[in-house]
Structure formats: C-alpha cells, structure tokens
Amino acid sequence: MSAHYTATAKALHWCIAVLIFGMLGLGFYMTGLDLSPTKLQLYSWHKWAGVTVFVLGLLRLVWRLGHPPPALPQHMGALERFAARAGHLTLYVLMFAIPLSGWLMSSAKGVQTVWFGVLPLPDLLARDKALGDLLQTVHLSLNFLLMAVLAAHVGAALKHHFIDRDDVLTRMLRRRPD
Amino acid sequence: MKRSALALLSTLAFASSAAQAVEYNHVLAEQSQIAFGYQQMGVSMEGGFKRFSSQLRFDPAAPDAARAMIEVDLASVDTGSAEGDEELARKTWFNTPDFPSARFESTRVNALGGNQYEVAGTLTIKGTTRDVVVPATFTVAGDAGVFEGSLNIQRGDFSIGEGAWKAFDIVANDVVIRFRITAVAK
Ligand code: HEM
C-alpha cells in the first residue's frame, strides 16, 4: 500500500468535488426560478453535469479497486476510523444514488435525459406524475444527507490539518514528493 | 367561411343522393386523441390535449365530399407538468383567455390511393390562420373508421412562444401534431 494518492485519484477527487458543490448550488438555484428558457437550460445543464458526476464516480471506483488509498494515520482511534470509513462509503453511495434518483425522476416526469443533448439515456421508468414527485423528494432528501456528510467530511479534513497536524489533507492536495 | 359553407352544402347534397353509402360522421371522443411533440435541448417532449370537439363527414367512396372540423380547447393542454400547463396559457404562448381554441377546418380531401389521403384546410391558432395540407390514413376497424396522421407546423408561424421564448435554441420551432380520430356512422 502506497503512502500517497495517485495523481489520477487526486484529479478525480477534485473534479468531482467541484462538480458536486456546483451542482448543489445550481440545483437549489434553478428550482426556485420561474419557468423561462434560462430555467430549462439550467435544468439540462444540471442533468448533463450530474450524469458526468456519475460517470466520473464509476471511473473513480474502478481506479480505487486497483489503487488502494493510503492508510489512515496511526493516531486515529477505533471510533474515528469507523466514522471515516462510514463517511467515505456514504459519499460513494451518494455519488451514484443522487444522479440515479435524478435520472429516474426525469423519466418519471416524462423528460428523457439526453447527455449533452446528444446521448440519450434509456428511460427506465414510464411517465408517472406521483412517482416523479416521490423521486423528487428522494433526490432532495439525498442531497440534504449529502450536505450533512460533506460538512463532516470537510470538517474532518480541517481537523486533521489544523488540530491533529497530520498529512490527511495535504496528501490529497500536494504533488507526490519524489 | 364561404368556402366551408360551400363544402358543407356539397356534402349534404352528396349525402342525400347516396344514402346507402357508409358515411362516418359521429366522432367517438374517448377513442380520439390529439397529441404534439417537439424538441427541447435535444430531448423529445410529448404533450396532448384532453378536450377537443370534432365534426366529420367522410365516405371512403366519395372522399371529394368529405369534410372535417376540429376545435381544440387549448386550456386542456397537458404537458406533463402543472408549471408547463400554466405557462402555455399565458399571453406569450397560447394566450388562452383571448384565444381559447385552435381550429382546423378542411377545404378539400384528396384520395392518394390505398388508405392514404391528403386533407387540405386551414389551421387557426392564436388569431393566425394558415393553409395546411395534412397527410392522413383512413382504416376501418369494425364499425368505426379511424383517421390517423400528423402535421408539422412551426410554432413561430402562429406566435406560439413570444418574448423570451421567441428564440428556438431551447424550445425548437418545429412542432408535430399527431391525431387519431375515430368515428362511426350514425
Ligand atoms: C452529483 C449529482 C447531483 C447533485 C448534487 C444534484 C443536486 C440537486 C439539488 C440540490 C437539487 C434541488 C433539490 C430541490 O430543491 O428539489 C436538484 C434538483 C433536481 N435535479 Fe439534481 N443533482 C444531481 C444530479 C442530477 C441528475 C443526474 C439529474 C437528472 C438526470 C438531476 C435532475 C434534477 C432535477 C430534474 C431537479 C429539479 C427537481 C424539480 O423539479 O424541482 N439531478 N438536484
């Protein structure tokens, strides 16, 4: 097991991080707009970027299987280790579950998802208003869960850096010293 | 109006001279549909109208004498979302308070051979009237006759989508109207 993240793992982590923070902002902003061409455009962009997160998430997962992350620092207790693993697992699950719920919601609302306006994703659900509304609630709830876990994730990274003064944050940031 | 009155007269004249022919003239609303499709940023969107009335006289043996009128209640539009339905009622779209219905009226029916027909007529939406030619098929299903076809229009021609919606980059200009009208003889 290497003591470092690969450059690919770091690139994927930060790409997805930027996309997810952007998506949270975009998601809440666009739903509050009155219907307009801009709103429709933002919805499409939201879907395209969301599917991109899903695809990058898949790449990331596959990469991780071949390139295990560095070990957690020695000073962490059993509870901290458990919390870290559970938090990371939840983030991975949400990375897929949120786009998936969005895609299914779109289908149920009768709007096919066409990635970048070019690649149509199959509609796994038929148009069904009640189901669409339910999936919208699911999408929203998963996003609230995401925000809570992200707050803990960012908080933990800062605690590692400023209080524990270990390399947990810097090893995800710095180029590998060689 | 004059033209359609003439068409109606000739229909009546024909009906009395060939009373034994089958004339499909009673539309079954529950078995008839009017839907539409358009593109929105590369996505095919579907909608329909829940209420419309139609009058029809069609005898396959005498298509020349046929006549059709369809009036669509625009407030009954179903885009799949309440937000979309409300938006379409606004002035920029259908302006339903001022123009509650859209209307198609045939002026001439040409038999193209087989079960293919061409229905020429006028389409009026939001105060604009345009000549259109609607390709349609006619098939007999038991007692009923079924007309099916589609008409491509451009929403810009009828000022459907004004103001911010006038550009076609988000909601395309091309709209296809699909219909299925089922009628029996009475
Ligand atoms: C990382 C991925 C994603 C994140 C973080 C995300 C986040 C959000 C957020 C925060 C909202 C606002 C929730 C609300 O107020 O109801 C939202 C709404 C929405 N999302 Fe996503 N989303 C993601 C992926 C997707 C995908 C892939 C699709 C579809 C293919 C999608 C479709 C939608 C739709 C249609 C809405 C609006 C719901 C409505 O009609 O109000 N999302 N998203």
Coordinates of C-alpha atoms and ligand atoms in Angstrom, one line a residue:
Chain A
M1 CA 0.0 0.0 0.0
S2 CA 1.4 3.3 -1.1
A3 CA 1.5 6.3 1.3
H4 CA 0.2 8.5 -1.4
Y5 CA -2.8 9.0 -3.6
T6 CA -2.1 8.6 -7.3
A7 CA -2.4 11.7 -9.5
T8 CA -5.5 10.2 -11.1
A9 CA -7.2 9.7 -7.7
K10 CA -6.5 13.3 -6.8
A11 CA -7.7 14.6 -10.1
L12 CA -10.9 12.6 -9.9
H13 CA -11.4 13.7 -6.2
W14 CA -11.2 17.4 -7.0
C15 CA -13.1 17.3 -10.3
I16 CA -16.0 15.5 -8.5
A17 CA -15.7 17.9 -5.5
V18 CA -16.0 21.0 -7.7
L19 CA -18.9 19.5 -9.7
I20 CA -20.8 18.4 -6.6
F21 CA -20.5 21.8 -4.9
G22 CA -21.5 23.5 -8.1
M23 CA -24.4 21.0 -8.5
L24 CA -25.7 21.7 -5.0
G25 CA -25.8 25.5 -5.8
L26 CA -27.2 25.0 -9.2
G27 CA -29.9 22.6 -8.0
F28 CA -31.2 24.9 -5.3
Y29 CA -31.0 27.9 -7.5
M30 CA -32.7 26.6 -10.6
T31 CA -35.7 25.0 -8.8
G32 CA -36.5 28.4 -7.4
L33 CA -36.7 30.1 -10.8
D34 CA -39.9 30.9 -12.6
L35 CA -40.3 28.9 -15.8
S36 CA -38.2 30.5 -18.5
P37 CA -35.8 29.4 -21.3
T38 CA -33.0 30.0 -18.8
K39 CA -34.6 27.6 -16.3
L40 CA -34.9 24.9 -18.9
Q41 CA -31.3 25.5 -20.0
L42 CA -30.1 25.2 -16.4
Y43 CA -32.1 22.0 -15.8
S44 CA -30.5 20.5 -18.9
W45 CA -27.0 21.5 -17.8
H46 CA -27.8 20.2 -14.3
K47 CA -28.7 16.8 -15.8
W48 CA -25.6 16.7 -18.0
A49 CA -23.2 17.6 -15.2
G50 CA -25.0 15.2 -12.9
V51 CA -24.6 12.3 -15.3
T52 CA -20.9 13.4 -15.6
V53 CA -20.5 13.0 -11.8
F54 CA -22.0 9.5 -12.1
V55 CA -19.5 8.5 -14.9
L56 CA -16.5 10.1 -13.1
G57 CA -17.7 8.3 -9.9
L58 CA -17.6 5.0 -11.8
L59 CA -14.1 5.7 -13.0
R60 CA -13.0 6.6 -9.6
L61 CA -14.4 3.5 -8.1
V62 CA -12.7 1.3 -10.7
W63 CA -9.4 3.2 -10.2
R64 CA -9.7 2.8 -6.4
L65 CA -10.0 -1.0 -6.7
G66 CA -6.6 -1.1 -8.4
H67 CA -5.0 1.6 -6.4
P68 CA -6.0 1.4 -2.7
P69 CA -5.8 4.7 -0.8
P70 CA -3.1 5.4 1.7
A71 CA -3.7 4.1 5.3
L72 CA -5.4 6.3 7.9
P73 CA -3.0 7.9 10.3
Q74 CA -1.8 5.8 13.3
H75 CA -3.2 8.2 15.9
M76 CA -6.8 7.6 14.9
G77 CA -8.9 5.6 17.4
A78 CA -11.3 2.9 16.5
L79 CA -14.3 5.2 16.5
E80 CA -12.6 7.7 14.3
R81 CA -11.6 5.0 11.9
F82 CA -15.2 3.7 11.8
A83 CA -16.6 7.2 11.2
A84 CA -14.1 7.9 8.4
R85 CA -14.9 4.7 6.6
A86 CA -18.6 5.1 7.1
G87 CA -18.4 8.7 5.9
H88 CA -16.4 7.8 2.8
L89 CA -18.7 4.8 2.0
T90 CA -21.8 7.1 2.3
L91 CA -20.1 9.7 -0.1
Y92 CA -19.5 7.0 -2.6
V93 CA -23.1 5.7 -2.3
L94 CA -24.5 9.3 -2.7
M95 CA -22.2 9.9 -5.7
F96 CA -24.2 7.3 -7.5
A97 CA -27.6 7.4 -5.7
I98 CA -28.1 11.2 -6.3
P99 CA -27.6 11.2 -10.1
L100 CA -29.5 7.9 -10.3
S101 CA -32.5 9.4 -8.5
G102 CA -32.3 12.5 -10.7
W103 CA -32.3 10.4 -13.9
L104 CA -35.2 8.2 -12.7
M105 CA -37.1 11.4 -11.6
S106 CA -36.6 12.9 -15.0
S107 CA -38.0 9.7 -16.7
A108 CA -41.0 9.6 -14.4
K109 CA -41.7 13.3 -15.2
G110 CA -41.7 12.4 -18.8
V111 CA -38.4 14.1 -19.7
Q112 CA -35.8 11.8 -21.1
T113 CA -32.2 12.6 -20.1
V114 CA -30.0 13.2 -23.2
W115 CA -26.4 13.6 -22.1
F116 CA -25.0 16.9 -23.5
G117 CA -28.1 16.9 -25.8
V118 CA -26.5 14.0 -27.8
L119 CA -26.5 10.7 -25.9
P120 CA -30.0 9.6 -24.8
L121 CA -30.1 7.6 -21.6
P122 CA -32.8 5.0 -21.6
D123 CA -36.0 5.8 -19.7
L124 CA -36.1 3.1 -17.0
L125 CA -39.5 4.4 -15.7
A126 CA -42.6 5.3 -17.6
R127 CA -44.2 8.7 -17.2
D128 CA -45.9 8.7 -13.8
K129 CA -46.6 12.0 -12.0
A130 CA -46.9 10.6 -8.5
L131 CA -43.7 8.6 -8.9
G132 CA -42.0 11.7 -10.3
D133 CA -42.9 13.8 -7.3
L134 CA -41.8 11.0 -5.0
L135 CA -38.4 10.7 -6.7
Q136 CA -38.0 14.5 -6.5
T137 CA -38.4 14.2 -2.7
V138 CA -35.9 11.3 -2.7
H139 CA -33.4 13.4 -4.8
L140 CA -33.9 16.4 -2.4
S141 CA -33.5 14.2 0.8
L142 CA -30.4 12.5 -0.5
N143 CA -29.0 16.0 -1.2
F144 CA -29.6 17.0 2.4
L145 CA -27.9 13.9 3.6
L146 CA -25.0 14.7 1.2
M147 CA -24.7 18.2 2.6
A148 CA -24.5 16.8 6.1
V149 CA -21.9 14.2 5.2
L150 CA -19.9 16.8 3.2
A151 CA -19.9 19.2 6.2
A152 CA -18.5 16.4 8.3
H153 CA -16.0 15.4 5.6
V154 CA -14.7 19.0 5.2
G155 CA -14.7 19.5 8.9
A156 CA -12.7 16.3 9.5
A157 CA -10.2 17.2 6.8
L158 CA -9.6 20.6 8.5
K159 CA -9.4 19.0 11.9
H160 CA -6.7 16.6 10.6
H161 CA -4.8 19.5 9.2
F162 CA -5.1 22.1 11.9
I163 CA -5.6 20.2 15.1
D164 CA -4.1 16.7 14.5
R165 CA -1.5 18.3 12.2
D166 CA -1.2 15.1 10.2
D167 CA -1.0 14.7 6.4
V168 CA -4.5 13.6 5.6
L169 CA -5.4 16.9 3.8
T170 CA -2.1 17.6 2.2
R171 CA -1.7 14.1 0.7
M172 CA -4.9 14.8 -1.3
L173 CA -3.5 18.2 -2.4
R174 CA 0.2 18.0 -2.9
R175 CA 2.1 16.5 -5.8
R176 CA 3.8 13.4 -4.7
P177 CA 7.3 14.3 -3.4
D178 CA 9.8 12.3 -5.5
Chain B
M1 CA -66.3 30.8 -44.3
K2 CA -67.9 31.0 -47.7
R3 CA -65.7 28.1 -48.9
S4 CA -66.6 25.9 -45.9
A5 CA -70.3 26.7 -46.4
L6 CA -70.0 25.5 -49.9
A7 CA -68.2 22.4 -48.8
L8 CA -70.9 21.7 -46.3
L9 CA -73.6 22.2 -49.0
S10 CA -71.9 19.8 -51.4
T11 CA -71.6 17.3 -48.5
L12 CA -75.2 17.5 -47.8
A13 CA -76.1 17.2 -51.4
F14 CA -73.9 14.1 -51.7
A15 CA -75.3 12.5 -48.6
S16 CA -78.8 12.7 -49.8
S17 CA -78.0 11.2 -53.3
A18 CA -76.0 8.3 -51.9
A19 CA -77.8 7.4 -48.7
Q20 CA -76.8 3.8 -48.7
A21 CA -73.0 4.5 -48.6
V22 CA -71.2 4.4 -45.3
E23 CA -70.6 7.9 -44.0
Y24 CA -68.5 8.2 -40.9
N25 CA -70.0 11.2 -39.2
H26 CA -70.1 10.6 -35.5
V27 CA -66.8 11.1 -33.7
L28 CA -66.1 8.9 -30.6
A29 CA -64.3 11.3 -28.3
E30 CA -62.9 8.6 -26.0
Q31 CA -61.2 6.9 -28.9
S32 CA -59.7 10.0 -30.4
Q33 CA -56.5 11.7 -29.4
I34 CA -54.6 14.9 -30.3
A35 CA -51.0 15.0 -29.2
F36 CA -48.0 17.0 -30.1
G37 CA -44.2 16.6 -29.9
Y38 CA -41.3 19.0 -30.0
Q39 CA -37.6 19.1 -29.1
Q40 CA -36.2 20.8 -26.1
M41 CA -32.4 21.0 -26.0
G42 CA -32.1 17.7 -27.8
V43 CA -34.9 16.0 -25.8
S44 CA -38.1 14.8 -27.5
M45 CA -41.0 16.1 -25.5
E46 CA -44.6 14.9 -25.7
G47 CA -47.9 16.5 -24.8
G48 CA -51.5 16.4 -25.7
F49 CA -55.0 18.0 -25.4
K50 CA -57.6 16.5 -23.1
R51 CA -60.6 18.2 -24.7
F52 CA -61.5 18.9 -28.3
S53 CA -64.6 18.6 -30.4
S54 CA -64.7 17.5 -34.0
Q55 CA -67.2 17.1 -36.7
L56 CA -66.6 14.8 -39.6
R57 CA -68.3 13.5 -42.7
F58 CA -66.4 11.0 -44.6
D59 CA -67.5 8.4 -47.1
P60 CA -64.5 6.4 -48.4
A61 CA -66.4 6.0 -51.7
A62 CA -66.7 9.8 -52.1
P63 CA -63.7 11.5 -50.5
D64 CA -64.3 14.6 -52.5
A65 CA -67.4 15.3 -50.5
A66 CA -65.6 14.8 -47.1
R67 CA -65.4 17.5 -44.6
A68 CA -63.7 17.8 -41.2
M69 CA -63.6 20.3 -38.5
I70 CA -61.6 20.0 -35.3
E71 CA -61.7 22.5 -32.5
V72 CA -59.2 22.1 -29.7
D73 CA -59.7 23.5 -26.2
L74 CA -56.3 25.0 -25.6
A75 CA -56.8 25.2 -21.8
S76 CA -56.9 21.4 -21.7
V77 CA -53.3 21.2 -22.7
D78 CA -51.3 18.5 -20.9
T79 CA -47.5 19.0 -21.0
G80 CA -46.9 16.6 -18.1
S81 CA -46.2 19.3 -15.6
A82 CA -48.6 21.8 -14.0
E83 CA -45.9 24.5 -14.4
G84 CA -45.8 23.9 -18.1
D85 CA -49.6 23.9 -18.5
E86 CA -49.9 27.2 -16.7
E87 CA -47.1 28.7 -18.8
L88 CA -48.8 27.7 -22.0
A89 CA -52.0 29.6 -21.0
R90 CA -50.1 32.9 -20.8
K91 CA -50.1 35.6 -23.4
T92 CA -46.6 34.7 -24.7
W93 CA -47.8 31.2 -25.6
F94 CA -51.5 30.3 -26.5
N95 CA -53.0 33.3 -24.7
T96 CA -56.0 31.2 -23.8
P97 CA -58.1 33.9 -22.2
D98 CA -58.2 35.7 -25.6
F99 CA -57.9 32.7 -27.9
P100 CA -59.4 29.8 -26.1
S101 CA -59.4 27.4 -29.0
A102 CA -57.4 26.3 -32.1
R103 CA -59.4 25.2 -35.1
F104 CA -58.8 23.1 -38.2
E105 CA -61.3 23.2 -41.0
S106 CA -60.9 21.1 -44.1
T107 CA -61.4 22.7 -47.5
R108 CA -60.6 19.7 -49.7
V109 CA -59.8 16.0 -49.3
N110 CA -57.7 14.2 -52.0
A111 CA -57.5 10.5 -52.2
L112 CA -54.0 9.4 -52.9
G113 CA -54.7 5.7 -53.4
G114 CA -54.8 2.9 -50.9
N115 CA -55.7 4.3 -47.5
Q116 CA -53.8 7.5 -48.0
Y117 CA -55.4 10.8 -48.1
E118 CA -54.4 14.4 -48.1
V119 CA -56.6 16.8 -46.2
A120 CA -56.2 20.4 -47.2
G121 CA -57.6 23.0 -44.9
T122 CA -57.0 26.0 -42.7
L123 CA -55.4 26.0 -39.2
T124 CA -56.2 28.8 -36.9
I125 CA -54.2 29.3 -33.7
K126 CA -54.0 32.5 -31.7
G127 CA -55.6 34.6 -34.3
T128 CA -53.4 33.4 -37.2
T129 CA -54.8 31.4 -40.0
R130 CA -52.6 29.3 -42.3
D131 CA -53.3 26.9 -45.1
V132 CA -52.1 23.5 -44.3
V133 CA -52.1 20.1 -46.0
V134 CA -52.5 17.2 -43.6
P135 CA -51.4 13.7 -44.7
A136 CA -53.8 11.1 -43.2
T137 CA -54.7 7.5 -43.4
F138 CA -58.1 6.0 -43.0
T139 CA -58.6 2.5 -41.8
V140 CA -61.9 0.7 -40.9
A141 CA -61.9 -1.1 -37.6
G142 CA -65.2 -2.9 -37.1
D143 CA -68.0 -0.3 -37.1
A144 CA -65.6 2.5 -36.8
G145 CA -63.3 4.4 -39.1
V146 CA -60.0 5.6 -37.8
F147 CA -58.2 8.7 -39.2
E148 CA -54.6 9.0 -38.3
G149 CA -52.0 11.4 -39.3
S150 CA -49.6 14.1 -38.4
L151 CA -49.0 17.7 -39.3
N152 CA -45.7 19.5 -39.0
I153 CA -46.0 23.2 -38.1
Q154 CA -43.7 25.8 -36.9
R155 CA -44.7 27.5 -33.6
G156 CA -43.2 30.8 -34.8
D157 CA -45.8 31.0 -37.6
F158 CA -48.5 31.3 -35.0
S159 CA -46.7 33.4 -32.4
I160 CA -46.7 30.5 -30.0
G161 CA -43.9 31.4 -27.7
E162 CA -43.2 35.2 -27.7
G163 CA -40.8 37.3 -25.7
A164 CA -38.1 35.3 -24.1
W165 CA -39.4 32.2 -25.8
K166 CA -39.1 33.6 -29.3
A167 CA -35.7 32.1 -29.8
F168 CA -35.7 28.4 -30.9
D169 CA -32.4 27.3 -29.2
I170 CA -34.2 25.9 -26.1
V171 CA -37.6 25.1 -27.3
A172 CA -37.5 24.2 -31.0
N173 CA -39.6 25.9 -33.7
D174 CA -40.8 22.6 -35.2
V175 CA -43.9 21.0 -33.6
V176 CA -45.5 17.9 -34.9
I177 CA -49.2 17.5 -34.2
R178 CA -50.4 13.9 -34.2
F179 CA -54.0 12.9 -34.3
R180 CA -56.2 9.9 -34.2
I181 CA -59.9 10.4 -34.8
T182 CA -62.3 7.6 -34.5
A183 CA -65.8 7.9 -36.0
V184 CA -68.8 5.7 -36.6
A185 CA -71.7 6.1 -39.0
K186 CA -74.9 7.3 -37.4
Ligands
HEM1 C1 -24.0 15.0 -8.3 C2 -25.2 14.9 -8.8 C3 -26.3 15.8 -8.4 C4 -26.5 16.7 -7.4 C5 -25.5 17.0 -6.3 C6 -27.8 17.2 -7.5 C7 -28.4 18.2 -6.7 C8 -29.6 18.7 -6.8 C9 -30.2 19.7 -5.9 C10 -29.6 20.2 -4.7 C11 -31.5 19.9 -6.3 C12 -32.5 20.9 -5.7 C13 -33.5 20.0 -5.0 C14 -34.8 20.6 -4.9 O1 -34.9 21.8 -4.5 O2 -35.8 19.9 -5.2 C15 -31.7 19.2 -7.6 C16 -32.8 19.2 -8.3 C17 -33.0 18.5 -9.5 N1 -32.1 17.5 -10.0 FE1 -30.3 17.1 -9.3 N2 -28.4 16.7 -8.6 C18 -27.6 15.8 -9.2 C19 -27.8 15.0 -10.3 C20 -28.9 15.0 -11.1 C21 -29.1 14.3 -12.3 C22 -28.1 13.3 -12.9 C23 -30.4 14.6 -12.8 C24 -31.1 14.1 -14.0 C25 -30.6 13.4 -15.0 C26 -30.9 15.5 -11.9 C27 -32.2 16.1 -12.0 C28 -32.7 17.0 -11.2 C29 -34.0 17.7 -11.4 C30 -34.9 17.4 -12.6 C31 -34.2 18.6 -10.3 C32 -35.3 19.5 -10.1 C33 -36.5 18.9 -9.4 C34 -37.6 19.8 -9.5 O3 -38.4 19.7 -10.5 O4 -37.8 20.7 -8.6 N3 -30.0 15.8 -10.8 N4 -30.5 18.4 -7.8

